[in-house]
PDB file of C-alpha atoms in Angstrom:
ATOM      1  CA  UNK A   1      84.149  96.783  82.623  1.00  0.00           C
ATOM      2  CA  UNK A   2      82.638 100.092  81.598  1.00  0.00           C
ATOM      3  CA  UNK A   3      78.877 100.348  81.844  1.00  0.00           C
ATOM      4  CA  UNK A   4      78.102 103.913  80.782  1.00  0.00           C
ATOM      5  CA  UNK A   5      79.594 106.596  78.573  1.00  0.00           C
ATOM      6  CA  UNK A   6      77.290 109.306  79.981  1.00  0.00           C
ATOM      7  CA  UNK A   7      78.857 112.349  81.640  1.00  0.00           C
ATOM      8  CA  UNK A   8      80.142 111.123  84.972  1.00  0.00           C
ATOM      9  CA  UNK A   9      79.472 113.848  87.522  1.00  0.00           C
ATOM     10  CA  UNK A  10      78.700 111.649  90.527  1.00  0.00           C
ATOM     11  CA  UNK A  11      81.262 108.997  91.468  1.00  0.00           C
ATOM     12  CA  UNK A  12      80.552 106.347  94.097  1.00  0.00           C
ATOM     13  CA  UNK A  13      82.605 103.337  95.093  1.00  0.00           C
ATOM     14  CA  UNK A  14      82.631  99.999  96.882  1.00  0.00           C
ATOM     15  CA  UNK A  15      85.829  99.222  98.770  1.00  0.00           C
ATOM     16  CA  UNK A  16      86.011  95.763 100.367  1.00  0.00           C
ATOM     17  CA  UNK A  17      89.014  94.193 102.087  1.00  0.00           C
ATOM     18  CA  UNK A  18      90.067  90.768 100.733  1.00  0.00           C
ATOM     19  CA  UNK A  19      90.007  89.055 104.111  1.00  0.00           C
ATOM     20  CA  UNK A  20      87.115  86.684 103.358  1.00  0.00           C
ATOM     21  CA  UNK A  21      84.096  86.194 101.109  1.00  0.00           C
ATOM     22  CA  UNK A  22      81.478  88.914 100.809  1.00  0.00           C
ATOM     23  CA  UNK A  23      78.324  88.499 102.864  1.00  0.00           C
ATOM     24  CA  UNK A  24      74.802  89.675 102.080  1.00  0.00           C
ATOM     25  CA  UNK A  25      75.400  93.061 103.696  1.00  0.00           C
ATOM     26  CA  UNK A  26      78.318  93.714 101.359  1.00  0.00           C
ATOM     27  CA  UNK A  27      76.195  92.876  98.343  1.00  0.00           C
ATOM     28  CA  UNK A  28      73.399  95.159  99.535  1.00  0.00           C
ATOM     29  CA  UNK A  29      75.803  98.068 100.081  1.00  0.00           C
ATOM     30  CA  UNK A  30      77.483  97.566  96.689  1.00  0.00           C
ATOM     31  CA  UNK A  31      74.132  97.527  94.906  1.00  0.00           C
ATOM     32  CA  UNK A  32      73.069 100.767  96.602  1.00  0.00           C
ATOM     33  CA  UNK A  33      76.314 102.518  95.694  1.00  0.00           C
ATOM     34  CA  UNK A  34      76.090 101.343  92.084  1.00  0.00           C
ATOM     35  CA  UNK A  35      72.422 102.266  91.732  1.00  0.00           C
ATOM     36  CA  UNK A  36      73.048 105.699  93.245  1.00  0.00           C
ATOM     37  CA  UNK A  37      75.680 106.477  90.615  1.00  0.00           C
ATOM     38  CA  UNK A  38      73.704 105.014  87.720  1.00  0.00           C
ATOM     39  CA  UNK A  39      70.593 107.036  88.633  1.00  0.00           C
ATOM     40  CA  UNK A  40      72.686 110.210  88.408  1.00  0.00           C
ATOM     41  CA  UNK A  41      74.414 109.224  85.176  1.00  0.00           C
ATOM     42  CA  UNK A  42      77.672 108.898  87.065  1.00  0.00           C
ATOM     43  CA  UNK A  43      80.352 106.291  87.676  1.00  0.00           C
ATOM     44  CA  UNK A  44      80.720 103.444  90.144  1.00  0.00           C
ATOM     45  CA  UNK A  45      84.235 102.292  91.052  1.00  0.00           C
ATOM     46  CA  UNK A  46      85.680  99.244  92.792  1.00  0.00           C
ATOM     47  CA  UNK A  47      88.669  99.452  95.152  1.00  0.00           C
ATOM     48  CA  UNK A  48      90.326  96.526  96.908  1.00  0.00           C
ATOM     49  CA  UNK A  49      91.736  97.530 100.292  1.00  0.00           C
ATOM     50  CA  UNK A  50      94.556  94.995 100.449  1.00  0.00           C
ATOM     51  CA  UNK A  51      97.349  96.593 102.469  1.00  0.00           C
ATOM     52  CA  UNK A  52      96.797  94.386 105.547  1.00  0.00           C
ATOM     53  CA  UNK A  53      99.392  91.775 104.611  1.00  0.00           C
ATOM     54  CA  UNK A  54      98.533  89.628 107.633  1.00  0.00           C
ATOM     55  CA  UNK A  55      94.916  89.020 106.550  1.00  0.00           C
ATOM     56  CA  UNK A  56      94.542  89.873 102.844  1.00  0.00           C
ATOM     57  CA  UNK A  57      94.585  86.911 100.462  1.00  0.00           C
ATOM     58  CA  UNK A  58      94.706  86.814  96.623  1.00  0.00           C
ATOM     59  CA  UNK A  59      92.017  84.138  96.568  1.00  0.00           C
ATOM     60  CA  UNK A  60      89.672  86.506  98.374  1.00  0.00           C
ATOM     61  CA  UNK A  61      90.247  89.158  95.693  1.00  0.00           C
ATOM     62  CA  UNK A  62      89.099  86.662  93.070  1.00  0.00           C
ATOM     63  CA  UNK A  63      86.157  85.748  95.282  1.00  0.00           C
ATOM     64  CA  UNK A  64      85.077  89.378  95.631  1.00  0.00           C
ATOM     65  CA  UNK A  65      85.091  89.876  91.864  1.00  0.00           C
ATOM     66  CA  UNK A  66      83.225  86.601  91.334  1.00  0.00           C
ATOM     67  CA  UNK A  67      80.584  87.407  93.958  1.00  0.00           C
ATOM     68  CA  UNK A  68      79.936  90.924  92.656  1.00  0.00           C
ATOM     69  CA  UNK A  69      79.635  89.802  89.044  1.00  0.00           C
ATOM     70  CA  UNK A  70      77.256  87.016  90.062  1.00  0.00           C
ATOM     71  CA  UNK A  71      75.026  89.543  91.880  1.00  0.00           C
ATOM     72  CA  UNK A  72      75.004  91.846  88.850  1.00  0.00           C
ATOM     73  CA  UNK A  73      77.277  94.529  90.294  1.00  0.00           C
ATOM     74  CA  UNK A  74      79.304  96.145  87.486  1.00  0.00           C
ATOM     75  CA  UNK A  75      81.920  98.829  87.944  1.00  0.00           C
ATOM     76  CA  UNK A  76      83.518 101.457  85.729  1.00  0.00           C
ATOM     77  CA  UNK A  77      87.209 101.478  84.883  1.00  0.00           C
ATOM     78  CA  UNK A  78      89.933  99.294  86.321  1.00  0.00           C
ATOM     79  CA  UNK A  79      89.880  97.859  89.822  1.00  0.00           C
ATOM     80  CA  UNK A  80      92.046  99.941  92.149  1.00  0.00           C
ATOM     81  CA  UNK A  81      94.369  98.096  94.541  1.00  0.00           C
ATOM     82  CA  UNK A  82      95.688  99.886  97.601  1.00  0.00           C
ATOM     83  CA  UNK A  83      98.818  97.731  97.569  1.00  0.00           C
ATOM     84  CA  UNK A  84      99.838  99.575  94.388  1.00  0.00           C
ATOM     85  CA  UNK A  85      99.534 103.002  96.028  1.00  0.00           C
ATOM     86  CA  UNK A  86     101.974 102.748  98.944  1.00  0.00           C
ATOM     87  CA  UNK A  87     104.149 105.591  97.679  1.00  0.00           C
ATOM     88  CA  UNK A  88     101.176 107.968  97.886  1.00  0.00           C
ATOM     89  CA  UNK A  89     100.529 107.024 101.494  1.00  0.00           C
ATOM     90  CA  UNK A  90     104.168 107.586 102.397  1.00  0.00           C
ATOM     91  CA  UNK A  91     104.138 110.986 100.674  1.00  0.00           C
ATOM     92  CA  UNK A  92     101.116 112.029 102.747  1.00  0.00           C
ATOM     93  CA  UNK A  93     102.759 110.807 105.953  1.00  0.00           C
ATOM     94  CA  UNK A  94     105.898 112.738 105.072  1.00  0.00           C
ATOM     95  CA  UNK A  95     103.852 115.883 104.540  1.00  0.00           C
ATOM     96  CA  UNK A  96     102.126 115.483 107.914  1.00  0.00           C
ATOM     97  CA  UNK A  97     105.494 114.904 109.607  1.00  0.00           C
ATOM     98  CA  UNK A  98     106.764 118.128 108.065  1.00  0.00           C
ATOM     99  CA  UNK A  99     103.757 119.850 109.652  1.00  0.00           C
ATOM    100  CA  UNK A 100     104.912 118.325 112.970  1.00  0.00           C
ATOM    101  CA  UNK A 101     101.551 116.651 113.374  1.00  0.00           C
ATOM    102  CA  UNK A 102     102.741 113.037 113.639  1.00  0.00           C
ATOM    103  CA  UNK A 103     104.628 111.255 116.387  1.00  0.00           C
ATOM    104  CA  UNK A 104     105.879 107.666 116.733  1.00  0.00           C
ATOM    105  CA  UNK A 105     103.926 105.474 119.130  1.00  0.00           C
ATOM    106  CA  UNK A 106     105.767 102.520 120.666  1.00  0.00           C
ATOM    107  CA  UNK A 107     102.852 101.273 122.777  1.00  0.00           C
ATOM    108  CA  UNK A 108     101.569  97.744 122.457  1.00  0.00           C
ATOM    109  CA  UNK A 109      97.869  96.975 122.660  1.00  0.00           C
ATOM    110  CA  UNK A 110      98.403  95.768 126.212  1.00  0.00           C
ATOM    111  CA  UNK A 111     100.125  99.052 127.078  1.00  0.00           C
ATOM    112  CA  UNK A 112      97.190 101.052 125.721  1.00  0.00           C
ATOM    113  CA  UNK A 113      94.621  99.008 127.624  1.00  0.00           C
ATOM    114  CA  UNK A 114      96.595  99.279 130.830  1.00  0.00           C
ATOM    115  CA  UNK A 115      97.085 103.040 130.473  1.00  0.00           C
ATOM    116  CA  UNK A 116      93.446 103.682 129.607  1.00  0.00           C
ATOM    117  CA  UNK A 117      92.127 101.346 132.282  1.00  0.00           C
ATOM    118  CA  UNK A 118      89.751  99.923 129.667  1.00  0.00           C
ATOM    119  CA  UNK A 119      88.293  96.409 130.017  1.00  0.00           C
ATOM    120  CA  UNK A 120      87.330  96.221 126.333  1.00  0.00           C
ATOM    121  CA  UNK A 121      89.115  95.814 123.000  1.00  0.00           C
ATOM    122  CA  UNK A 122      91.726  98.359 121.817  1.00  0.00           C
ATOM    123  CA  UNK A 123      89.494  99.367 118.913  1.00  0.00           C
ATOM    124  CA  UNK A 124      87.069 100.884 121.398  1.00  0.00           C
ATOM    125  CA  UNK A 125      89.755 102.639 123.416  1.00  0.00           C
ATOM    126  CA  UNK A 126      90.753 106.289 123.052  1.00  0.00           C
ATOM    127  CA  UNK A 127      94.537 106.455 123.075  1.00  0.00           C
ATOM    128  CA  UNK A 128      95.697 108.215 126.268  1.00  0.00           C
ATOM    129  CA  UNK A 129      98.563 110.050 124.549  1.00  0.00           C
ATOM    130  CA  UNK A 130     101.404 108.204 126.270  1.00  0.00           C
ATOM    131  CA  UNK A 131     103.985 108.596 123.498  1.00  0.00           C
ATOM    132  CA  UNK A 132     102.941 112.145 122.686  1.00  0.00           C
ATOM    133  CA  UNK A 133     104.571 113.109 125.983  1.00  0.00           C
ATOM    134  CA  UNK A 134     107.957 111.509 125.183  1.00  0.00           C
ATOM    135  CA  UNK A 135     110.916 113.834 124.888  1.00  0.00           C
ATOM    136  CA  UNK A 136     112.638 114.287 121.539  1.00  0.00           C
ATOM    137  CA  UNK A 137     115.688 112.535 122.963  1.00  0.00           C
ATOM    138  CA  UNK A 138     113.683 109.504 124.079  1.00  0.00           C
ATOM    139  CA  UNK A 139     111.934 109.268 120.735  1.00  0.00           C
ATOM    140  CA  UNK A 140     115.261 109.453 118.918  1.00  0.00           C
ATOM    141  CA  UNK A 141     116.760 106.781 121.172  1.00  0.00           C
ATOM    142  CA  UNK A 142     113.899 104.367 120.588  1.00  0.00           C
ATOM    143  CA  UNK A 143     113.814 105.032 116.852  1.00  0.00           C
ATOM    144  CA  UNK A 144     117.565 104.418 116.634  1.00  0.00           C
ATOM    145  CA  UNK A 145     117.110 101.177 118.558  1.00  0.00           C
ATOM    146  CA  UNK A 146     114.600 100.021 115.949  1.00  0.00           C
ATOM    147  CA  UNK A 147     111.715  99.693 118.394  1.00  0.00           C
ATOM    148  CA  UNK A 148     108.478  98.809 116.537  1.00  0.00           C
ATOM    149  CA  UNK A 149     106.205 101.802 116.275  1.00  0.00           C
ATOM    150  CA  UNK A 150     103.076 103.191 114.674  1.00  0.00           C
ATOM    151  CA  UNK A 151     102.576 106.822 113.662  1.00  0.00           C
ATOM    152  CA  UNK A 152      99.801 108.759 115.384  1.00  0.00           C
ATOM    153  CA  UNK A 153      98.397 112.172 114.611  1.00  0.00           C
ATOM    154  CA  UNK A 154      98.501 114.866 117.268  1.00  0.00           C
ATOM    155  CA  UNK A 155      94.784 115.521 117.029  1.00  0.00           C
ATOM    156  CA  UNK A 156      94.732 118.654 119.150  1.00  0.00           C
ATOM    157  CA  UNK A 157      97.506 120.166 117.041  1.00  0.00           C
ATOM    158  CA  UNK A 158      95.744 119.181 113.837  1.00  0.00           C
ATOM    159  CA  UNK A 159      92.420 120.670 114.909  1.00  0.00           C
ATOM    160  CA  UNK A 160      94.083 123.910 115.944  1.00  0.00           C
ATOM    161  CA  UNK A 161      95.545 124.079 112.440  1.00  0.00           C
ATOM    162  CA  UNK A 162      92.292 123.451 110.532  1.00  0.00           C
ATOM    163  CA  UNK A 163      89.783 125.190 112.751  1.00  0.00           C
ATOM    164  CA  UNK A 164      86.129 124.105 112.692  1.00  0.00           C
ATOM    165  CA  UNK A 165      85.045 121.795 109.877  1.00  0.00           C
ATOM    166  CA  UNK A 166      81.792 120.368 108.541  1.00  0.00           C
ATOM    167  CA  UNK A 167      80.796 117.546 106.229  1.00  0.00           C
ATOM    168  CA  UNK A 168      77.546 116.775 104.419  1.00  0.00           C
ATOM    169  CA  UNK A 169      75.466 113.740 105.367  1.00  0.00           C
ATOM    170  CA  UNK A 170      72.657 112.393 103.178  1.00  0.00           C
ATOM    171  CA  UNK A 171      69.712 110.557 104.752  1.00  0.00           C
ATOM    172  CA  UNK A 172      69.003 106.862 104.190  1.00  0.00           C
ATOM    173  CA  UNK A 173      67.784 105.497 101.833  1.00  0.00           C
ATOM    174  CA  UNK A 174      69.534 107.135  98.860  1.00  0.00           C
ATOM    175  CA  UNK A 175      67.334 109.835  97.383  1.00  0.00           C
ATOM    176  CA  UNK A 176      65.346 110.297 100.596  1.00  0.00           C
ATOM    177  CA  UNK A 177      66.127 113.994 100.861  1.00  0.00           C
ATOM    178  CA  UNK A 178      68.761 116.716 100.890  1.00  0.00           C
ATOM    179  CA  UNK A 179      71.940 116.566 102.897  1.00  0.00           C
ATOM    180  CA  UNK A 180      72.559 118.093 106.305  1.00  0.00           C
ATOM    181  CA  UNK A 181      75.731 119.737 107.569  1.00  0.00           C
ATOM    182  CA  UNK A 182      77.484 117.779 110.330  1.00  0.00           C
ATOM    183  CA  UNK A 183      80.047 119.500 112.532  1.00  0.00           C
ATOM    184  CA  UNK A 184      83.241 117.460 112.472  1.00  0.00           C
ATOM    185  CA  UNK A 185      84.512 116.369 115.884  1.00  0.00           C
ATOM    186  CA  UNK A 186      87.815 114.555 115.253  1.00  0.00           C
ATOM    187  CA  UNK A 187      88.990 115.242 118.817  1.00  0.00           C
ATOM    188  CA  UNK A 188      86.522 112.595 119.992  1.00  0.00           C
ATOM    189  CA  UNK A 189      88.641 109.935 118.274  1.00  0.00           C
ATOM    190  CA  UNK A 190      91.848 110.886 120.048  1.00  0.00           C
ATOM    191  CA  UNK A 191      95.274 110.557 118.445  1.00  0.00           C
ATOM    192  CA  UNK A 192      94.390 107.897 115.882  1.00  0.00           C
ATOM    193  CA  UNK A 193      96.979 105.775 114.074  1.00  0.00           C
ATOM    194  CA  UNK A 194      97.777 106.820 110.498  1.00  0.00           C
ATOM    195  CA  UNK A 195     100.492 104.228 109.863  1.00  0.00           C
ATOM    196  CA  UNK A 196     100.394 100.918 111.706  1.00  0.00           C
ATOM    197  CA  UNK A 197     103.310  98.816 112.894  1.00  0.00           C
ATOM    198  CA  UNK A 198     102.281  96.050 110.498  1.00  0.00           C
ATOM    199  CA  UNK A 199     100.871  98.109 107.601  1.00  0.00           C
ATOM    200  CA  UNK A 200     102.087 101.188 105.697  1.00  0.00           C
ATOM    201  CA  UNK A 201      98.884 103.155 106.299  1.00  0.00           C
ATOM    202  CA  UNK A 202      95.784 102.941 108.455  1.00  0.00           C
ATOM    203  CA  UNK A 203      92.251 102.795 107.117  1.00  0.00           C
ATOM    204  CA  UNK A 204      91.795 106.469 107.944  1.00  0.00           C
ATOM    205  CA  UNK A 205      94.688 107.640 105.786  1.00  0.00           C
ATOM    206  CA  UNK A 206      94.439 105.203 102.882  1.00  0.00           C
ATOM    207  CA  UNK A 207      90.663 105.572 102.491  1.00  0.00           C
ATOM    208  CA  UNK A 208      90.822 109.374 102.556  1.00  0.00           C
ATOM    209  CA  UNK A 209      93.628 109.553  99.994  1.00  0.00           C
ATOM    210  CA  UNK A 210      92.109 106.962  97.673  1.00  0.00           C
ATOM    211  CA  UNK A 211      88.629 108.478  97.626  1.00  0.00           C
ATOM    212  CA  UNK A 212      90.191 111.774  96.548  1.00  0.00           C
ATOM    213  CA  UNK A 213      92.461 110.180  93.937  1.00  0.00           C
ATOM    214  CA  UNK A 214      89.537 108.251  92.439  1.00  0.00           C
ATOM    215  CA  UNK A 215      87.379 111.367  92.209  1.00  0.00           C
ATOM    216  CA  UNK A 216      84.760 109.937  94.561  1.00  0.00           C
ATOM    217  CA  UNK A 217      82.046 112.530  95.154  1.00  0.00           C
ATOM    218  CA  UNK A 218      79.629 110.430  97.234  1.00  0.00           C
ATOM    219  CA  UNK A 219      80.680 107.823  99.804  1.00  0.00           C
ATOM    220  CA  UNK A 220      78.018 105.282 100.742  1.00  0.00           C
ATOM    221  CA  UNK A 221      79.096 102.999 103.593  1.00  0.00           C
ATOM    222  CA  UNK A 222      77.878 101.432 106.811  1.00  0.00           C
ATOM    223  CA  UNK A 223      76.885 103.433 109.867  1.00  0.00           C
ATOM    224  CA  UNK A 224      79.698 101.744 111.799  1.00  0.00           C
ATOM    225  CA  UNK A 225      82.040 104.125 109.962  1.00  0.00           C
ATOM    226  CA  UNK A 226      80.142 107.291 110.871  1.00  0.00           C
ATOM    227  CA  UNK A 227      82.653 108.194 113.586  1.00  0.00           C
ATOM    228  CA  UNK A 228      85.556 107.662 111.178  1.00  0.00           C
ATOM    229  CA  UNK A 229      84.153 110.353 108.895  1.00  0.00           C
ATOM    230  CA  UNK A 230      85.040 113.018 111.458  1.00  0.00           C
ATOM    231  CA  UNK A 231      88.690 111.956 111.185  1.00  0.00           C
ATOM    232  CA  UNK A 232      88.548 111.738 107.392  1.00  0.00           C
ATOM    233  CA  UNK A 233      87.179 115.265 107.156  1.00  0.00           C
ATOM    234  CA  UNK A 234      90.149 116.506 109.184  1.00  0.00           C
ATOM    235  CA  UNK A 235      92.649 114.707 106.929  1.00  0.00           C
ATOM    236  CA  UNK A 236      90.973 116.169 103.854  1.00  0.00           C
ATOM    237  CA  UNK A 237      91.466 119.655 105.253  1.00  0.00           C
ATOM    238  CA  UNK A 238      95.090 119.030 106.256  1.00  0.00           C
ATOM    239  CA  UNK A 239      96.030 117.521 102.876  1.00  0.00           C
ATOM    240  CA  UNK A 240      93.998 119.914 100.704  1.00  0.00           C
ATOM    241  CA  UNK A 241      91.664 117.190  99.444  1.00  0.00           C
ATOM    242  CA  UNK A 242      88.027 117.573  98.365  1.00  0.00           C
ATOM    243  CA  UNK A 243      85.343 116.455 100.808  1.00  0.00           C
ATOM    244  CA  UNK A 244      82.796 113.961  99.426  1.00  0.00           C
ATOM    245  CA  UNK A 245      79.169 113.808 100.479  1.00  0.00           C
ATOM    246  CA  UNK A 246      78.511 110.879 102.835  1.00  0.00           C
ATOM    247  CA  UNK A 247      75.600 108.482 103.280  1.00  0.00           C
ATOM    248  CA  UNK A 248      75.923 106.034 106.165  1.00  0.00           C
ATOM    249  CA  UNK A 249      73.401 103.238 105.840  1.00  0.00           C
ATOM    250  CA  UNK A 250      72.119 100.992 108.652  1.00  0.00           C
ATOM    251  CA  UNK A 251      73.845  97.649 109.108  1.00  0.00           C
ATOM    252  CA  UNK A 252      72.262  94.290 108.424  1.00  0.00           C
ATOM    253  CA  UNK A 253      71.901  92.098 111.493  1.00  0.00           C
ATOM    254  CA  UNK A 254      71.977  88.331 111.862  1.00  0.00           C
ATOM    255  CA  UNK A 255      69.502  86.197 113.776  1.00  0.00           C
ATOM    256  CA  UNK A 256      71.542  86.825 116.945  1.00  0.00           C
ATOM    257  CA  UNK A 257      71.055  90.586 116.584  1.00  0.00           C
ATOM    258  CA  UNK A 258      74.716  91.193 115.832  1.00  0.00           C
ATOM    259  CA  UNK A 259      75.910  92.923 112.661  1.00  0.00           C
ATOM    260  CA  UNK A 260      76.936  90.734 109.779  1.00  0.00           C
ATOM    261  CA  UNK A 261      80.687  90.184 109.631  1.00  0.00           C
ATOM    262  CA  UNK A 262      83.085  87.894 107.785  1.00  0.00           C
ATOM    263  CA  UNK A 263      84.664  86.664 110.997  1.00  0.00           C
ATOM    264  CA  UNK A 264      81.344  85.623 112.532  1.00  0.00           C
ATOM    265  CA  UNK A 265      80.333  83.269 109.722  1.00  0.00           C
ATOM    266  CA  UNK A 266      77.571  85.454 108.280  1.00  0.00           C
ATOM    267  CA  UNK A 267      75.740  84.232 105.184  1.00  0.00           C
ATOM    268  CA  UNK A 268      78.143  84.631 102.271  1.00  0.00           C
ATOM    269  CA  UNK A 269      77.063  85.369  98.727  1.00  0.00           C
ATOM    270  CA  UNK A 270      79.103  82.334  97.691  1.00  0.00           C
ATOM    271  CA  UNK A 271      76.982  80.179 100.010  1.00  0.00           C
ATOM    272  CA  UNK A 272      73.774  81.424  98.426  1.00  0.00           C
ATOM    273  CA  UNK A 273      75.163  80.761  94.965  1.00  0.00           C
ATOM    274  CA  UNK A 274      76.128  77.225  96.003  1.00  0.00           C
ATOM    275  CA  UNK A 275      72.567  76.721  97.248  1.00  0.00           C
ATOM    276  CA  UNK A 276      71.220  77.636  93.806  1.00  0.00           C
ATOM    277  CA  UNK A 277      69.944  81.129  94.598  1.00  0.00           C
ATOM    278  CA  UNK A 278      68.805  83.228  91.644  1.00  0.00           C
ATOM    279  CA  UNK A 279      71.120  86.283  91.620  1.00  0.00           C
ATOM    280  CA  UNK A 280      68.644  88.528  89.784  1.00  0.00           C
ATOM    281  CA  UNK A 281      65.928  87.730  92.308  1.00  0.00           C
ATOM    282  CA  UNK A 282      68.318  88.207  95.226  1.00  0.00           C
ATOM    283  CA  UNK A 283      69.400  91.603  93.867  1.00  0.00           C
ATOM    284  CA  UNK A 284      65.753  92.645  93.420  1.00  0.00           C
ATOM    285  CA  UNK A 285      64.942  91.539  96.969  1.00  0.00           C
ATOM    286  CA  UNK A 286      67.898  93.419  98.437  1.00  0.00           C
ATOM    287  CA  UNK A 287      66.918  96.573  96.561  1.00  0.00           C
ATOM    288  CA  UNK A 288      63.398  96.229  97.957  1.00  0.00           C
ATOM    289  CA  UNK A 289      64.636  95.699 101.518  1.00  0.00           C
ATOM    290  CA  UNK A 290      63.758  92.004 101.572  1.00  0.00           C
ATOM    291  CA  UNK A 291      66.577  90.000 103.138  1.00  0.00           C
ATOM    292  CA  UNK A 292      67.253  86.267 103.489  1.00  0.00           C
ATOM    293  CA  UNK A 293      65.681  84.517 106.475  1.00  0.00           C
ATOM    294  CA  UNK A 294      67.403  85.478 109.714  1.00  0.00           C
ATOM    295  CA  UNK A 295      68.720  88.822 108.437  1.00  0.00           C
ATOM    296  CA  UNK A 296      67.140  92.137 109.388  1.00  0.00           C
ATOM    297  CA  UNK A 297      67.857  95.832 109.004  1.00  0.00           C
ATOM    298  CA  UNK A 298      69.410  97.510 112.022  1.00  0.00           C
ATOM    299  CA  UNK A 299      68.723 101.014 113.235  1.00  0.00           C
ATOM    300  CA  UNK A 300      70.331 103.971 111.513  1.00  0.00           C
TER     301      UNK A 300
END
């Protein structure tokens, strides 16, 4: 559904996962990304991040398209599906293996928590490097035995290969001022997973590759992904990919002070539509920073 034939210098995108219906925060972010591109005479793209076969559902893809169209969000070109790009992810993994920057990780989540001595969820845990220390013989034995494994990047080795890196961050809201150079610190993330046991690529790898393939020049996304950008900048350097400009916006919070999320039952756009909300008015309110009752803007 093409919206503009003007020269498309800036390219932004919205990239939801089809694991549930979009909430108000998703709609707000999509509107900002679309408006940012339109104001620059550029293009706005839609990507469906559907490689998590355990949670992605076709009905949620249809729901995402329905919700965005109802809110007045219109994208340029065809919708991109990550599930149709698996060969590209494997090619990138193969290239990183040839650089000797990947190693198989056989650890379970329980193993990682026990090794790190962390009382919290694995997502907040820095991997202690257990499998990085395995001998080649032990790795070969476990691979031959078919032990389930993920693929992790040797972050120290990768950083020594790229040297120091920077990326450009724009202030919120869009158009508020020029960008600032941020020194990338991927070491802080540890040896992150690039291919999961249950998925052909992690968010870090698939997002980085797809943004480059789609010609995305400006990435607008939530501040919860700020730390991930350090890793993405490293992957761009390793794989000879262009580095977009980034704008990380504050998250919308519910009445309980927690960020909106599909899994926590946050107000869905579909719910508002069912209640008879006027989509044009809702879009205007979101653009003006006026949110439904109980929703507020978090800190940047």
